[in-house]
Amino acid sequence: MVLYLLVLLPLVVFLARKEASLLVRLSVLVPLLSFLLAPFLLGTAAGPFRLDGVGLFYLLLTNLIYALVALFARGYFAREEAWRFYWAGALFLASAHGAYLAHNLGMLWVFVEGSTLASALLVYHKGGARPLEATWKYLMLGSVGIAMGLIGVILVYALVGGATLDWGEVRSLVGEADPEGLKVAFALLLVGFGTKVGLFPLQAWLPDAHAEAPGPASALLSGTLLNVAFYALLRYAAIMQAAGLFAFASSLLLTFGLLTLLFAALFLFGQKEYKRLLAYSSMEHMGLAVFALGLGLPWLALFHTLAHSLAKTLAFLGASGILSLTHAKEVGRVGGLVFHLPALGIPYVLALAALGSLPPFPLFLAEFKAVEAAMRWPGLAGLYLLGLGMAFAGLLSPMAQMGFGRGKPLRGQGLDLWILWLLLGILVILGVFPGVEVFKGLEVVLWRK
Amino acid sequence: MALLNTLVLAILATGFLIVSRRSLDAIIRLYALQNVLLALVSFGLAGGEFHFVLAGLALFAVKGVLIPWYLFWLIDRLEVSHEVEGYLSVSLSLLLAGLLTALAFRVGKAFVLPEAPLPQGVPVALALVLLGILSMVSRKKAISQVLGFLALENGVFLMALSESHGLPLFVELGVALDAFAAVFLAGILIFRIKGEMGHVDTARMRSLRG
């Protein structure tokens, strides 16, 4: 019962109607309330909903990021109407809650598709030719992709005898299912949820949507939305493992993870707009997380998505600050941020460094562990390192130009820049104290129970 | 069983007609008809179980009545020609549709699960999915892409009926709700595209590259 209320909780924001200050307050309070409430609901179940460790992990992460982004958005939208952002955001937060609480594969699909629709509204915001085009592309490609995923869900349902779609029950029944059918189903599910994760070659919508959305919305898309689809992949990978077909799933995940990494790294080069750069970097890191899952290390995939979400939210909030202060989209027209506006420049440049996986940031550890595990197949590890090197080089020159190149002095009025420093602090703490045991504990929930 | 066979073939025929027709009004009517046929198939498979009948009625209300009504309202308000502009001629579309259907029947056999209640529906469902994709990529007007997506979605629904008596009721309703929300949202976007650019031609939307 409380779980149903938790899913509906984000909709409370609509009570504020269009009144700006109340909208902000509710949009920050709601995720905080959910953040505090959720741990007490661990293990409870109601209808198709149940909260387990992995769901709780992503729910807490989403709520944390959402609260910070909603707070930052107050300064960002100070001179324009913000209700569109908060309304679409509330719908998105509700569908993310639904997805993480759903213990039923059918409901999981319904809420993942719901999050696509809500986030299309976030991209669209107030329109204009480019956002409209990006939203249209996102809606069409996302819907077709996810429809393929639904065929996969139906096949899984039929393969377990049409008995249940409960994740736990499917996992115990799937051992007797026809393995060839399951392989087809998993391939379809990978296409479906992979489209939303941004796997090559299904990523066409991602850079457009992330670049054209207003800054705080981009942060939500990269920091929280991509995880929703990745979470669905995690659940299905666990089902494949329970069916004894992980080798098959693994080869698909490794291949598409690696292809996504290499393709995204290629596109990071010569990218002139910094928000598109960040969008391709999201693709790169989701590819890396899928690769980690393919290595048979779900804990590493969880850790990677956590580190990426924090670093990318920081980077996109920084980028949206830069855009609102300079009105310049291109890397070449922004420079010297570290000197002219250190309160914004320093966390932004460090966010790029974190995304480039420099120590002491947590993505360094994540990638190091992945290389270590991939060493069993030297060719694979080699390609992985090549992709990492290319991606790092692609981030390096924009980082140098924007941080230290020539540019005009700036005044950071009206933006809550302390949020960037807070995120930076969390990142450094996570880098120094990665708490690997916690993630391994979550892996047990997902994998072996 | 003979009746179900006829219904499945009629559904395939509506899929073909949707690809070949050139008038938006006709396509929307065909889509509504397709949903009536799908609802009949689900009644036929229900075997007297009441909740199946209920699900069929609810889906018929959303997809057979509400969505077509909304689409008619949309094209009237848009004040654009009701003709579908495509990259392909009618004969070429039909030829491709035939090839895709043949492919679906060839591949579809491998998709049929041992306990499928309606094995002959599986290749037809696959064909509908492919035909939906064909009409999405071969047509320029934003609204005909929405119709292509809806036809694809009906293919997925037929797949669920054929392989497993349909998904559980609450999942099915969630899926239908999502479909309606997607169409509603697409409608709003189409209005904005018309207002912003003066046309609803997605082939001319190409400012985002790389």
Coordinates of C-alpha atoms in Angstrom, one line a residue, chain A residues 48 104 106-107 109-110 113-114 117 120-121 124 128-130 132-137 139-140 143-144 147-148 150-151 154-155 157-159 165 184 188 208 212 267 271 276 280, chain B residues 111 113 115 129 133 136 142-143 145-146 149 152-153 156 159-160 163-164 166-168 170-171 174-175 178 181-182 185-186 189-190 192-193 196-197 202 205-210:
Chain A
P48 CA 3.3 -5.8 -8.8
N104 CA 6.9 -7.4 -12.5
G106 CA 5.4 -6.2 -17.6
M107 CA 5.1 -3.3 -15.2
W109 CA 8.2 -2.2 -19.3
V110 CA 5.2 0.0 -18.8
E113 CA 8.1 3.5 -21.7
G114 CA 6.4 6.0 -19.4
L117 CA 7.3 9.9 -22.7
A120 CA 10.3 13.7 -24.2
L121 CA 8.4 16.5 -22.5
Y124 CA 10.8 19.6 -25.7
G128 CA 11.8 25.9 -31.0
A129 CA 12.8 24.2 -34.2
R130 CA 15.8 22.2 -32.9
L132 CA 11.1 20.0 -31.6
E133 CA 13.2 18.0 -34.1
A134 CA 15.1 16.3 -31.3
T135 CA 11.9 15.5 -29.4
W136 CA 10.2 14.0 -32.4
K137 CA 13.2 11.8 -33.2
L139 CA 9.7 9.9 -29.4
M140 CA 9.7 7.9 -32.6
S143 CA 8.9 4.1 -29.0
V144 CA 9.8 1.7 -31.9
A147 CA 8.1 -1.9 -28.9
M148 CA 10.8 -4.5 -29.9
L150 CA 7.8 -5.6 -25.5
I151 CA 8.0 -8.5 -28.0
I154 CA 5.9 -11.3 -24.4
L155 CA 8.3 -14.1 -25.4
Y157 CA 6.1 -14.6 -20.6
A158 CA 5.1 -17.3 -23.1
L159 CA 8.3 -19.2 -22.5
L165 CA 5.8 -12.0 -15.0
V184 CA 15.7 -14.6 -29.3
L188 CA 15.0 -8.3 -28.7
D208 CA 20.2 15.4 -30.1
E212 CA 18.7 20.3 -27.1
F267 CA 32.4 11.1 -32.1
Q271 CA 32.7 17.8 -31.5
R276 CA 26.8 17.3 -27.5
Y280 CA 28.5 11.4 -26.5
Chain B
F111 CA 9.1 -17.7 -33.2
L113 CA 6.4 -21.5 -29.1
E115 CA 2.1 -24.0 -26.4
V129 CA 5.4 -5.1 -37.0
I133 CA 8.2 0.0 -39.6
M136 CA 7.2 4.8 -40.6
A142 CA 4.6 13.3 -39.1
I143 CA 1.0 11.9 -38.5
Q145 CA 4.6 8.0 -38.9
V146 CA 2.4 7.9 -35.8
F149 CA 3.9 3.2 -35.0
L152 CA 3.5 -1.8 -35.3
E153 CA 2.1 -1.7 -31.8
V156 CA 3.0 -6.6 -30.8
M159 CA 1.9 -11.4 -30.8
A160 CA 0.9 -11.4 -27.2
E163 CA 1.9 -16.7 -28.1
S164 CA 0.3 -16.6 -24.6
G166 CA -2.3 -12.0 -24.0
L167 CA -0.4 -10.4 -21.1
P168 CA -1.9 -10.0 -17.6
F170 CA -3.0 -4.7 -15.7
V171 CA 0.1 -4.9 -17.9
G174 CA -0.6 -0.1 -18.9
V175 CA 0.6 -0.8 -22.4
D178 CA 1.3 4.2 -22.8
A181 CA -0.1 8.9 -24.1
A182 CA 2.5 8.5 -26.9
L185 CA 2.1 13.7 -27.0
A186 CA 2.9 13.2 -30.7
L189 CA 4.3 17.9 -31.1
I190 CA 2.7 17.9 -34.5
R192 CA 3.9 22.7 -32.6
I193 CA 5.8 21.5 -35.7
E196 CA 6.9 26.6 -35.8
M197 CA 7.8 25.5 -39.3
T202 CA 9.6 15.2 -41.1
M205 CA 13.5 18.4 -40.4
R206 CA 17.3 18.0 -40.6
S207 CA 19.1 20.7 -38.7
L208 CA 20.6 18.2 -36.2
R209 CA 23.5 16.3 -37.5
G210 CA 26.6 14.6 -35.9

